[in-house]
PDB file of C-alpha atoms in Angstrom:
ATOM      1  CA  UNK A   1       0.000   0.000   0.000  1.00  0.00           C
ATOM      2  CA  UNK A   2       2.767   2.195   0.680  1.00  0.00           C
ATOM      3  CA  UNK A   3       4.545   1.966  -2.460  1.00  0.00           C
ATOM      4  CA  UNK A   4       1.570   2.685  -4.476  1.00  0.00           C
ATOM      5  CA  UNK A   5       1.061   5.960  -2.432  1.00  0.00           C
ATOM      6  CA  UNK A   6       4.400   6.426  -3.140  1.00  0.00           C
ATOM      7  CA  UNK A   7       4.349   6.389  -6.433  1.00  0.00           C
ATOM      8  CA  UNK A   8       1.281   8.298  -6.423  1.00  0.00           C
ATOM      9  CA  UNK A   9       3.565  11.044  -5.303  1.00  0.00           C
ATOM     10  CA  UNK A  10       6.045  10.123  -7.310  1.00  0.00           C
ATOM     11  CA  UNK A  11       3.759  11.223 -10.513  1.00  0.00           C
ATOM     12  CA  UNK A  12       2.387  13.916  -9.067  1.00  0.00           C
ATOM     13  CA  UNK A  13       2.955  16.293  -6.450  1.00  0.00           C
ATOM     14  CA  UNK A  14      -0.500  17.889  -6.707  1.00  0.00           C
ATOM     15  CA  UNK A  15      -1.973  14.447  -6.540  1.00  0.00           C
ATOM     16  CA  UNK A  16       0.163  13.995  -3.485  1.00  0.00           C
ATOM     17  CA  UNK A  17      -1.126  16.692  -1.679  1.00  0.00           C
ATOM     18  CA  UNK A  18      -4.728  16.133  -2.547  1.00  0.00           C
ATOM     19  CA  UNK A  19      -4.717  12.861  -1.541  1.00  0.00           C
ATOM     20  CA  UNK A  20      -3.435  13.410   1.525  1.00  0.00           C
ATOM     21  CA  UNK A  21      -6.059  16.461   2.260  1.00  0.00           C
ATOM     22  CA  UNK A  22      -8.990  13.984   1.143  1.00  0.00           C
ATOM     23  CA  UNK A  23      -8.018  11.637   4.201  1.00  0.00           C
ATOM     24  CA  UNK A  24      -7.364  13.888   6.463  1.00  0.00           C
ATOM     25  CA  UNK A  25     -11.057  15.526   5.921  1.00  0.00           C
ATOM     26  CA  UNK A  26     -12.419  11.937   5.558  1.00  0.00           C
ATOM     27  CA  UNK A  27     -11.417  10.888   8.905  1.00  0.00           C
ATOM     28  CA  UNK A  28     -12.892  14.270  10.882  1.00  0.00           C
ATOM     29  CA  UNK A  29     -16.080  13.204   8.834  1.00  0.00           C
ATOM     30  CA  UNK A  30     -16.358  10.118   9.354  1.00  0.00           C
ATOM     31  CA  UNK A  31     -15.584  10.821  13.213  1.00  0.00           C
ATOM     32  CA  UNK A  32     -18.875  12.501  13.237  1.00  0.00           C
ATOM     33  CA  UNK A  33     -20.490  10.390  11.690  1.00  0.00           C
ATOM     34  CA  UNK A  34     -19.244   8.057  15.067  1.00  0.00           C
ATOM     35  CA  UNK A  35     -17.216   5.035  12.906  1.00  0.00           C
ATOM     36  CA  UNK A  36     -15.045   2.855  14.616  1.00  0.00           C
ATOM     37  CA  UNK A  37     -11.200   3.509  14.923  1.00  0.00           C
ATOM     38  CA  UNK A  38     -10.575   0.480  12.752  1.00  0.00           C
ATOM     39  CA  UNK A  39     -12.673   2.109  10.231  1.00  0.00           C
ATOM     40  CA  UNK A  40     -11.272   5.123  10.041  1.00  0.00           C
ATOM     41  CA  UNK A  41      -8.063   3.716   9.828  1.00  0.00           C
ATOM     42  CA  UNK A  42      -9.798   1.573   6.672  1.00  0.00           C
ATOM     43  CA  UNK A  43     -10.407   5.402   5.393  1.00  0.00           C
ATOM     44  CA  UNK A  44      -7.503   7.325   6.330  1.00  0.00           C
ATOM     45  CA  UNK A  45      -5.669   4.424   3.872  1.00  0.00           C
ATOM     46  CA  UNK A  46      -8.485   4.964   1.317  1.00  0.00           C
ATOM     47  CA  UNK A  47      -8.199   8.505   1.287  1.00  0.00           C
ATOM     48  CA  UNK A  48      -4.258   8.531   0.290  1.00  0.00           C
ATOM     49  CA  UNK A  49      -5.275   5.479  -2.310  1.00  0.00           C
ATOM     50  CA  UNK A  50      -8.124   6.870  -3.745  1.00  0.00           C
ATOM     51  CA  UNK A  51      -6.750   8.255  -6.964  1.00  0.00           C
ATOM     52  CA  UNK A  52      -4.380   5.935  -7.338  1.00  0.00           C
ATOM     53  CA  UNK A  53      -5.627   4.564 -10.277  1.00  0.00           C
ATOM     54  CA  UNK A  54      -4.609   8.358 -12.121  1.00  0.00           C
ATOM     55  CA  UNK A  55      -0.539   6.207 -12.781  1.00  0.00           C
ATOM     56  CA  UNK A  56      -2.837   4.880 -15.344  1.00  0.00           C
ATOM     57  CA  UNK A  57      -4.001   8.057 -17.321  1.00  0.00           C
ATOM     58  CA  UNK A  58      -1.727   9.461 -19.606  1.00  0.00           C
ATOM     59  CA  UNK A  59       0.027  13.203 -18.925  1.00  0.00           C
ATOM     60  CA  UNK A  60      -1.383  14.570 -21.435  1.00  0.00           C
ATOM     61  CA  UNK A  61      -4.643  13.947 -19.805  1.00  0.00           C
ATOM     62  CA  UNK A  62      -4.205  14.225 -16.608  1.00  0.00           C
ATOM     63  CA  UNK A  63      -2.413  17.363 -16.805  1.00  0.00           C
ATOM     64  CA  UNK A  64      -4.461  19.741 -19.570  1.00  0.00           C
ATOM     65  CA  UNK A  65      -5.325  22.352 -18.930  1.00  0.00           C
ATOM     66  CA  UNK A  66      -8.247  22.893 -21.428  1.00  0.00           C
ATOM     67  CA  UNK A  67     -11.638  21.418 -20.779  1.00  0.00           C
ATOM     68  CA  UNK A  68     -11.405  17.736 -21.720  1.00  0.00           C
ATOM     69  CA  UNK A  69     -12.491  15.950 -25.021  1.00  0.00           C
ATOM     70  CA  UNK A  70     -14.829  13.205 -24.852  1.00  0.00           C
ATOM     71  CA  UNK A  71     -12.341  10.579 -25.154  1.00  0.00           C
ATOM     72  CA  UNK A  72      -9.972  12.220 -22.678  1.00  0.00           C
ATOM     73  CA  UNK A  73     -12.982  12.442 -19.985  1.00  0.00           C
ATOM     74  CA  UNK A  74     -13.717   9.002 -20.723  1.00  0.00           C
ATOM     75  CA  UNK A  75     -10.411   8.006 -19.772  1.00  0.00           C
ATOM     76  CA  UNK A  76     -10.507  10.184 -16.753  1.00  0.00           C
ATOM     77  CA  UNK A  77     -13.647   8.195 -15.914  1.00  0.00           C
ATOM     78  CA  UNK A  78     -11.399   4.510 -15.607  1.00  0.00           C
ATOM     79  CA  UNK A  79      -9.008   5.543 -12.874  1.00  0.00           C
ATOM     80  CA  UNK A  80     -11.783   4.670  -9.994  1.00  0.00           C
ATOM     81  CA  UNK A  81     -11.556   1.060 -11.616  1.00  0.00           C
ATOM     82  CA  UNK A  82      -8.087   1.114 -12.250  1.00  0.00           C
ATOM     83  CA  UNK A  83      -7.209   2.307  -8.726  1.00  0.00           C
ATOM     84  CA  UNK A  84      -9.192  -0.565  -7.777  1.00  0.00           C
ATOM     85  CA  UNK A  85      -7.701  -2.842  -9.502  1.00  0.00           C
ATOM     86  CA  UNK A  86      -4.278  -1.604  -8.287  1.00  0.00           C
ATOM     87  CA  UNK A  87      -4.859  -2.044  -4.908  1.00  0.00           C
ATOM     88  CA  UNK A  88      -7.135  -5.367  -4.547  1.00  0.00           C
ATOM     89  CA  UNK A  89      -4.926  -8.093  -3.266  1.00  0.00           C
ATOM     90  CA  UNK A  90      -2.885  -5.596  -1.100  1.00  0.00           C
ATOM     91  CA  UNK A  91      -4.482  -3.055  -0.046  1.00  0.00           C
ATOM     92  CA  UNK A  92      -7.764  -4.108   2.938  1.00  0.00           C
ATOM     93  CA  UNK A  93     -10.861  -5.565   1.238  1.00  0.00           C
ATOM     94  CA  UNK A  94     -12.999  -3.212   2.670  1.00  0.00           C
ATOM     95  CA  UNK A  95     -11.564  -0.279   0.609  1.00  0.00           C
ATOM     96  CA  UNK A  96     -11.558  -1.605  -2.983  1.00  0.00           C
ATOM     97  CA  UNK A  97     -15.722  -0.824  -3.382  1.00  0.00           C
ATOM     98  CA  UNK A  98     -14.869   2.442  -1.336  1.00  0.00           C
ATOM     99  CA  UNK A  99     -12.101   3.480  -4.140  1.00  0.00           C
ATOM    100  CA  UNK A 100     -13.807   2.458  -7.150  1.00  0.00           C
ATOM    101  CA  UNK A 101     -17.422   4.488  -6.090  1.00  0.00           C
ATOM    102  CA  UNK A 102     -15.539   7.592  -4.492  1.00  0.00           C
ATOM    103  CA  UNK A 103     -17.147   9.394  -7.884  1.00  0.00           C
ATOM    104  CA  UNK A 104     -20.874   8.130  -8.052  1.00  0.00           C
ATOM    105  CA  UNK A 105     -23.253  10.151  -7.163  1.00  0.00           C
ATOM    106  CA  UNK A 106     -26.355  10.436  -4.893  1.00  0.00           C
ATOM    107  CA  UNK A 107     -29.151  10.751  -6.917  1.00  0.00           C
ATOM    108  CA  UNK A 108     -27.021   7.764 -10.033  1.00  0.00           C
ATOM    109  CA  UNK A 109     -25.638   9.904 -12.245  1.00  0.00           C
ATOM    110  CA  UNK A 110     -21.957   9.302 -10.900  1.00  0.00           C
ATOM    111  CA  UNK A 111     -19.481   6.677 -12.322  1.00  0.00           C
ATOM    112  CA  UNK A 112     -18.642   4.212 -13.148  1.00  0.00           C
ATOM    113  CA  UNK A 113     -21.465   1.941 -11.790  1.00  0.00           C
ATOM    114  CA  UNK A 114     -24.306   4.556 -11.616  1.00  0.00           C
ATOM    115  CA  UNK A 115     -24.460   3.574  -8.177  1.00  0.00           C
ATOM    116  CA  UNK A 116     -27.823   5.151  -6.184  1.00  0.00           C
ATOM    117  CA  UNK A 117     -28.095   6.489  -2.864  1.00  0.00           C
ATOM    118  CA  UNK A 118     -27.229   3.733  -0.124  1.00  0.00           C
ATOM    119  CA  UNK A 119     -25.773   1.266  -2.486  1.00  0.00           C
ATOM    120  CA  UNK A 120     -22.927   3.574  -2.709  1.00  0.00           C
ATOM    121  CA  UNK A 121     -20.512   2.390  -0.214  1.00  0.00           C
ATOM    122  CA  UNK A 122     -20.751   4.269   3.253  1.00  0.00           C
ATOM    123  CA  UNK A 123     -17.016   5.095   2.363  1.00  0.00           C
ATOM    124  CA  UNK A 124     -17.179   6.024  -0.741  1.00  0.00           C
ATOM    125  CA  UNK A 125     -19.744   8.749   0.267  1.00  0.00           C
ATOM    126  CA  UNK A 126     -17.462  10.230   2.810  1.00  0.00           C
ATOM    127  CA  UNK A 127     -14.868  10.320   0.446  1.00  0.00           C
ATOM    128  CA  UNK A 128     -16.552  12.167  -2.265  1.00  0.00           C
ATOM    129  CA  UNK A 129     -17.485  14.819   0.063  1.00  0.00           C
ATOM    130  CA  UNK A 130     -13.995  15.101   1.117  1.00  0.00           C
ATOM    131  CA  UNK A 131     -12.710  14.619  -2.276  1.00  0.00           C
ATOM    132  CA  UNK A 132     -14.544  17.473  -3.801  1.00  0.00           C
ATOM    133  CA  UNK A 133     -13.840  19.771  -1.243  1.00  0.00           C
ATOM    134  CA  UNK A 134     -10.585  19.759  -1.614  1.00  0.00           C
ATOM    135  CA  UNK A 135     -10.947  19.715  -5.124  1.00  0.00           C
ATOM    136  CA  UNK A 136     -12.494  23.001  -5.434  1.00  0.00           C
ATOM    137  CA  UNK A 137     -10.368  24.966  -2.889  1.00  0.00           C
ATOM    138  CA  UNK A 138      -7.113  23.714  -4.364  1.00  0.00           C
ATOM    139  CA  UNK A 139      -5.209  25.590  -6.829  1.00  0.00           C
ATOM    140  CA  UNK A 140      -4.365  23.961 -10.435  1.00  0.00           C
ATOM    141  CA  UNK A 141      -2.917  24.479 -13.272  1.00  0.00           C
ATOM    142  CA  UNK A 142      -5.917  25.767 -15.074  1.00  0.00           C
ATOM    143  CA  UNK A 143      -7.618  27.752 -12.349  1.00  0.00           C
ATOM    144  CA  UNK A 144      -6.868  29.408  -9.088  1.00  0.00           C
ATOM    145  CA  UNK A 145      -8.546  28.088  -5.724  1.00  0.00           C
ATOM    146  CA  UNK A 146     -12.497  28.390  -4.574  1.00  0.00           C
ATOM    147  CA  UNK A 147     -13.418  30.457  -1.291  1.00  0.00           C
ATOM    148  CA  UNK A 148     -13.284  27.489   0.916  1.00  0.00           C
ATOM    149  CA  UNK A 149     -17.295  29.101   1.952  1.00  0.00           C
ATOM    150  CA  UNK A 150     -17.973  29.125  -1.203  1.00  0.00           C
ATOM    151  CA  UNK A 151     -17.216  25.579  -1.484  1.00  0.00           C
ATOM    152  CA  UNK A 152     -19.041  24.711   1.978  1.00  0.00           C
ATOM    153  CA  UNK A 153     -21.940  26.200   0.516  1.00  0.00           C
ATOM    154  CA  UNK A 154     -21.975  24.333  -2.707  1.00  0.00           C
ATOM    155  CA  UNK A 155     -21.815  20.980  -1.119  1.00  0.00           C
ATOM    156  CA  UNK A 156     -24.497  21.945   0.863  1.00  0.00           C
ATOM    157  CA  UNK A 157     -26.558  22.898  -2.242  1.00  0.00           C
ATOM    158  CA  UNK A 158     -25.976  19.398  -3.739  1.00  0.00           C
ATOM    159  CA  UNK A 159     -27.034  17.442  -0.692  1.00  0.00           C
ATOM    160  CA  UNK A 160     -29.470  14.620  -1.532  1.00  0.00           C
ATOM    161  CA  UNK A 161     -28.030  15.076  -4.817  1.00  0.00           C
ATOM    162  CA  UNK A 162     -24.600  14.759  -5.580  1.00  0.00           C
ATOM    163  CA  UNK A 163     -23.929  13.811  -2.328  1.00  0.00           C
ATOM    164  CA  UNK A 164     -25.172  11.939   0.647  1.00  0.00           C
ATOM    165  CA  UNK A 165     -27.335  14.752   3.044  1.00  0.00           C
ATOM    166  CA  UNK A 166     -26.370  12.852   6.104  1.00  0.00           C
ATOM    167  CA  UNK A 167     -22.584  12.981   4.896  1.00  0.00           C
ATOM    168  CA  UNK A 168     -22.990  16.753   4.501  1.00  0.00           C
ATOM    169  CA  UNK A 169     -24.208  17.239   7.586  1.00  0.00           C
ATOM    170  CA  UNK A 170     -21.172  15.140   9.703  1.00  0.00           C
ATOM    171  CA  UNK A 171     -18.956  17.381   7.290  1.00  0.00           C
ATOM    172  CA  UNK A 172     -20.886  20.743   8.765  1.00  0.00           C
ATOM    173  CA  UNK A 173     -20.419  19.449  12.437  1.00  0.00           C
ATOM    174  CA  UNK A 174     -16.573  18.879  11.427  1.00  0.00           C
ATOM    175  CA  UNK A 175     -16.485  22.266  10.127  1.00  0.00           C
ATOM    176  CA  UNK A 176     -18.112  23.962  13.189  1.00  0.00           C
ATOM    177  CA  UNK A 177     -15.894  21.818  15.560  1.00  0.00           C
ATOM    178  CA  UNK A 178     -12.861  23.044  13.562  1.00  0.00           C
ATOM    179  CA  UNK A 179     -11.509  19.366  13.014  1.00  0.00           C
ATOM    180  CA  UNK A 180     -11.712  20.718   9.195  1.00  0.00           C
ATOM    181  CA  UNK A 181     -10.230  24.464   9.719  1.00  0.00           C
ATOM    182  CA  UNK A 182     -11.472  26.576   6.816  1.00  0.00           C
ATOM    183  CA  UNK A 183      -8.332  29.107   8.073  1.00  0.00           C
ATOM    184  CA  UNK A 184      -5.884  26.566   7.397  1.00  0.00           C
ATOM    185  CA  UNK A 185      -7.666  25.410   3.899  1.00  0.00           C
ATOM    186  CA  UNK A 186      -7.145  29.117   2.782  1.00  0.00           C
ATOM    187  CA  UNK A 187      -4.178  29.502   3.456  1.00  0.00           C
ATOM    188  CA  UNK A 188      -2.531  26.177   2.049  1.00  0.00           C
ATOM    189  CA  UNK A 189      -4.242  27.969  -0.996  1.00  0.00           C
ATOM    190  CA  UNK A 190      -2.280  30.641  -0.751  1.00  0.00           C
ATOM    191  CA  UNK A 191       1.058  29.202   0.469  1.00  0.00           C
ATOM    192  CA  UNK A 192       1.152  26.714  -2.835  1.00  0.00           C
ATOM    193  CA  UNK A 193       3.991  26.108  -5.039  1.00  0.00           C
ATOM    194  CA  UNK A 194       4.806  29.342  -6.729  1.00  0.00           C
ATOM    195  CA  UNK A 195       3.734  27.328 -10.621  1.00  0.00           C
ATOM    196  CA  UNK A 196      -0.082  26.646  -8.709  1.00  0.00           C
ATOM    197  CA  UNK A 197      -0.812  30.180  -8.075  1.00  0.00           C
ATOM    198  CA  UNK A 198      -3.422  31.312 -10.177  1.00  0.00           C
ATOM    199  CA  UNK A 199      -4.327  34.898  -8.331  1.00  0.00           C
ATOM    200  CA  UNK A 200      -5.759  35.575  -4.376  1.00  0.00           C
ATOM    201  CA  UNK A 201      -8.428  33.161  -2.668  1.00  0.00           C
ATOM    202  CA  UNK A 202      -9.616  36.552  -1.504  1.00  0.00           C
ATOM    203  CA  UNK A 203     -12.940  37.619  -1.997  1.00  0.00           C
ATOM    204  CA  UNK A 204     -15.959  35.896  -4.147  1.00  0.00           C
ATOM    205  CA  UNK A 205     -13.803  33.704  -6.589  1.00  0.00           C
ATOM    206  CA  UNK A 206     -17.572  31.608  -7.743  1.00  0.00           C
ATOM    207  CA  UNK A 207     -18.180  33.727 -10.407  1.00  0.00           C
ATOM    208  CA  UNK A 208     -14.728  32.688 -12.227  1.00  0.00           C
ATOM    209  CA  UNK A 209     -13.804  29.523 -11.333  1.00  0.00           C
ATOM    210  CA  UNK A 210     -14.100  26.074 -13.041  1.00  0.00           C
ATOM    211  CA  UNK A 211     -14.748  23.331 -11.149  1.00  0.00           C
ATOM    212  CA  UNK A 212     -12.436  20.337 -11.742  1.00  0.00           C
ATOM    213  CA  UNK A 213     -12.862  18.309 -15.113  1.00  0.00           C
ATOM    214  CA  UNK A 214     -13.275  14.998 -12.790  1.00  0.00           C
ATOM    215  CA  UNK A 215     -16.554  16.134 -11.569  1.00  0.00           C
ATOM    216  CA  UNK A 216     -19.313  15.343 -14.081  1.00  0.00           C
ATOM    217  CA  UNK A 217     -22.101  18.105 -14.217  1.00  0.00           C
ATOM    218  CA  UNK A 218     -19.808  20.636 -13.330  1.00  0.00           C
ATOM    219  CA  UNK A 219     -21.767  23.150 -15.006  1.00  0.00           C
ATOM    220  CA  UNK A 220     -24.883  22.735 -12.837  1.00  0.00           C
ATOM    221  CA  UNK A 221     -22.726  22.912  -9.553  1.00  0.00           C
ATOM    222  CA  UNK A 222     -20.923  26.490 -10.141  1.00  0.00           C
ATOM    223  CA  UNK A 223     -23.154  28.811 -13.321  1.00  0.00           C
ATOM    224  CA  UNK A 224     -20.534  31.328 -13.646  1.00  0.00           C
ATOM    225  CA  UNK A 225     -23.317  33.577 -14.930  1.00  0.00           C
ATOM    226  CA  UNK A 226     -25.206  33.465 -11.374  1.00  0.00           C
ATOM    227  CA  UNK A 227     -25.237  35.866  -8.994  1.00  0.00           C
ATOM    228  CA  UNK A 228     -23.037  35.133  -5.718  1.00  0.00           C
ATOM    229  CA  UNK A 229     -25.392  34.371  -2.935  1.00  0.00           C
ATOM    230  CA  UNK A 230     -22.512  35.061  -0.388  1.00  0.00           C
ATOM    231  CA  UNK A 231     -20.572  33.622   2.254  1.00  0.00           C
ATOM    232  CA  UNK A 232     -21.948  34.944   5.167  1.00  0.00           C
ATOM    233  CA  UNK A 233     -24.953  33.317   5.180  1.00  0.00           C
ATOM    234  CA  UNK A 234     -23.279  30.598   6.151  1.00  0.00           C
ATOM    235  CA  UNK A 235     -22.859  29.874   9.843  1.00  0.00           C
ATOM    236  CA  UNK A 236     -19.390  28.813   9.791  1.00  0.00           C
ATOM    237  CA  UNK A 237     -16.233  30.674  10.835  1.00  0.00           C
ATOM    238  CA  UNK A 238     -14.761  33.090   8.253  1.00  0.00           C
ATOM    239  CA  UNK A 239     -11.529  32.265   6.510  1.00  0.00           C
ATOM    240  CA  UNK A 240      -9.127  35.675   8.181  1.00  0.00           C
TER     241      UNK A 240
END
């Protein structure tokens, strides 16, 4: 298990990080949602080997930073199954369905299974919380970080939908408890490598960001013609 993470790193420093910031927010979700030690363990391991399977998409792909053609998106679409693959035989049983399902969604318009509400593994919904949070407060090569409220507030938006609602709401409670600091989020943002910095994670950043090409629908989850509803309707401690 190790020396796939490894390599993981090894191919990606992004991917490093990411991973990395998906188990860490996976665990203080999964905490309130009042798992086991064991099974958080199972997750914090999941987390860091959850886009594993990305050794086997090309560069080219992985790295573009244009919006991605059908047949590139449908090769973004195998690494669930190839990370899967990777890691059955090594890696605990009970994190293979967890790794390949980390992208369904909800209401069965993920991938690659279509998978629908509770026949998504329990893990697999934590992790695609986690996942996408991170996701969209990161910095990339094609588009500068979310405001980590703004983010809070479009997960909530998509509860019941793109994600599990009770999920959300564990991921609230870690927010409010600080075990997921939106401070520190914003300013990893900030502090990234000098070739990630794509302008401040100051202010209202909705309106012109992308959300990552590995989330299907992406269009329907941030309209960069909307109106910003604004942070601070949100009861959740402001990023300083």
């Amino acid at each position: 298990v190790l020396a796939l993470a490894r390599a993981l790193d090894a191919r990606d420093a992004y991917t490093a990080r990411h991973s990395e910031n998906v188990s860490r927010y996976a665990v203080s979700i999964a905490v309130e949602l009042g798992w086991s030690t064991d099974r958080l363990e199972l997750l914090r391991v999941a987390g860091l080997l959850h886009d594993v399977g990305k050794i086997g998409v090309r560069d080219s792909t992985l790295r573009k930073s244009a919006r991605l053609s059908p047949a590139e998106w449908d090769e973004m679409q195998q690494h669930p199954v190839l990370g899967a693959r990777m890691i059955a035989g090594v890696a605990p049983e009970e994190i293979v369905p967890w790794v390949v399902s980390h992208h369904e969604r909800y209401d069965g318009s993920g991938y690659p299974h279509n998978l629908r509400g509770e026949a998504i593994p329990d893990g697999a919904r934590v992790l695609a919380v986690a996942d996408t949070f991170d996701a969209m407060t990161s910095s990339r090569s094609y588009r500068p970080a979310m405001s980590p409220l703004r983010a809070i507030g479009l997960i909530v938006e998509e509860a019941g939908v793109q994600f599990d609602g009770d999920v959300v709401r564990a991921f609230i409670r870690a927010l409010k408890s600080n075990a997921i600091d939106v401070r520190q989020v914003e300013l990893s943002a900030r502090t990234a490598p000098a070739q990630e910095q794509h302008g401040s994670v100051e202010g209202e950043l909705a309106e012109h960001v992308a959300v990552d090409p590995e989330f299907r629908r992406a269009e329907e989850v941030v309209d960069p013609n909307a109106a910003d509803a604004g942070d601070d309707d949100l009861a959740f401690p402001t990023a300083a």
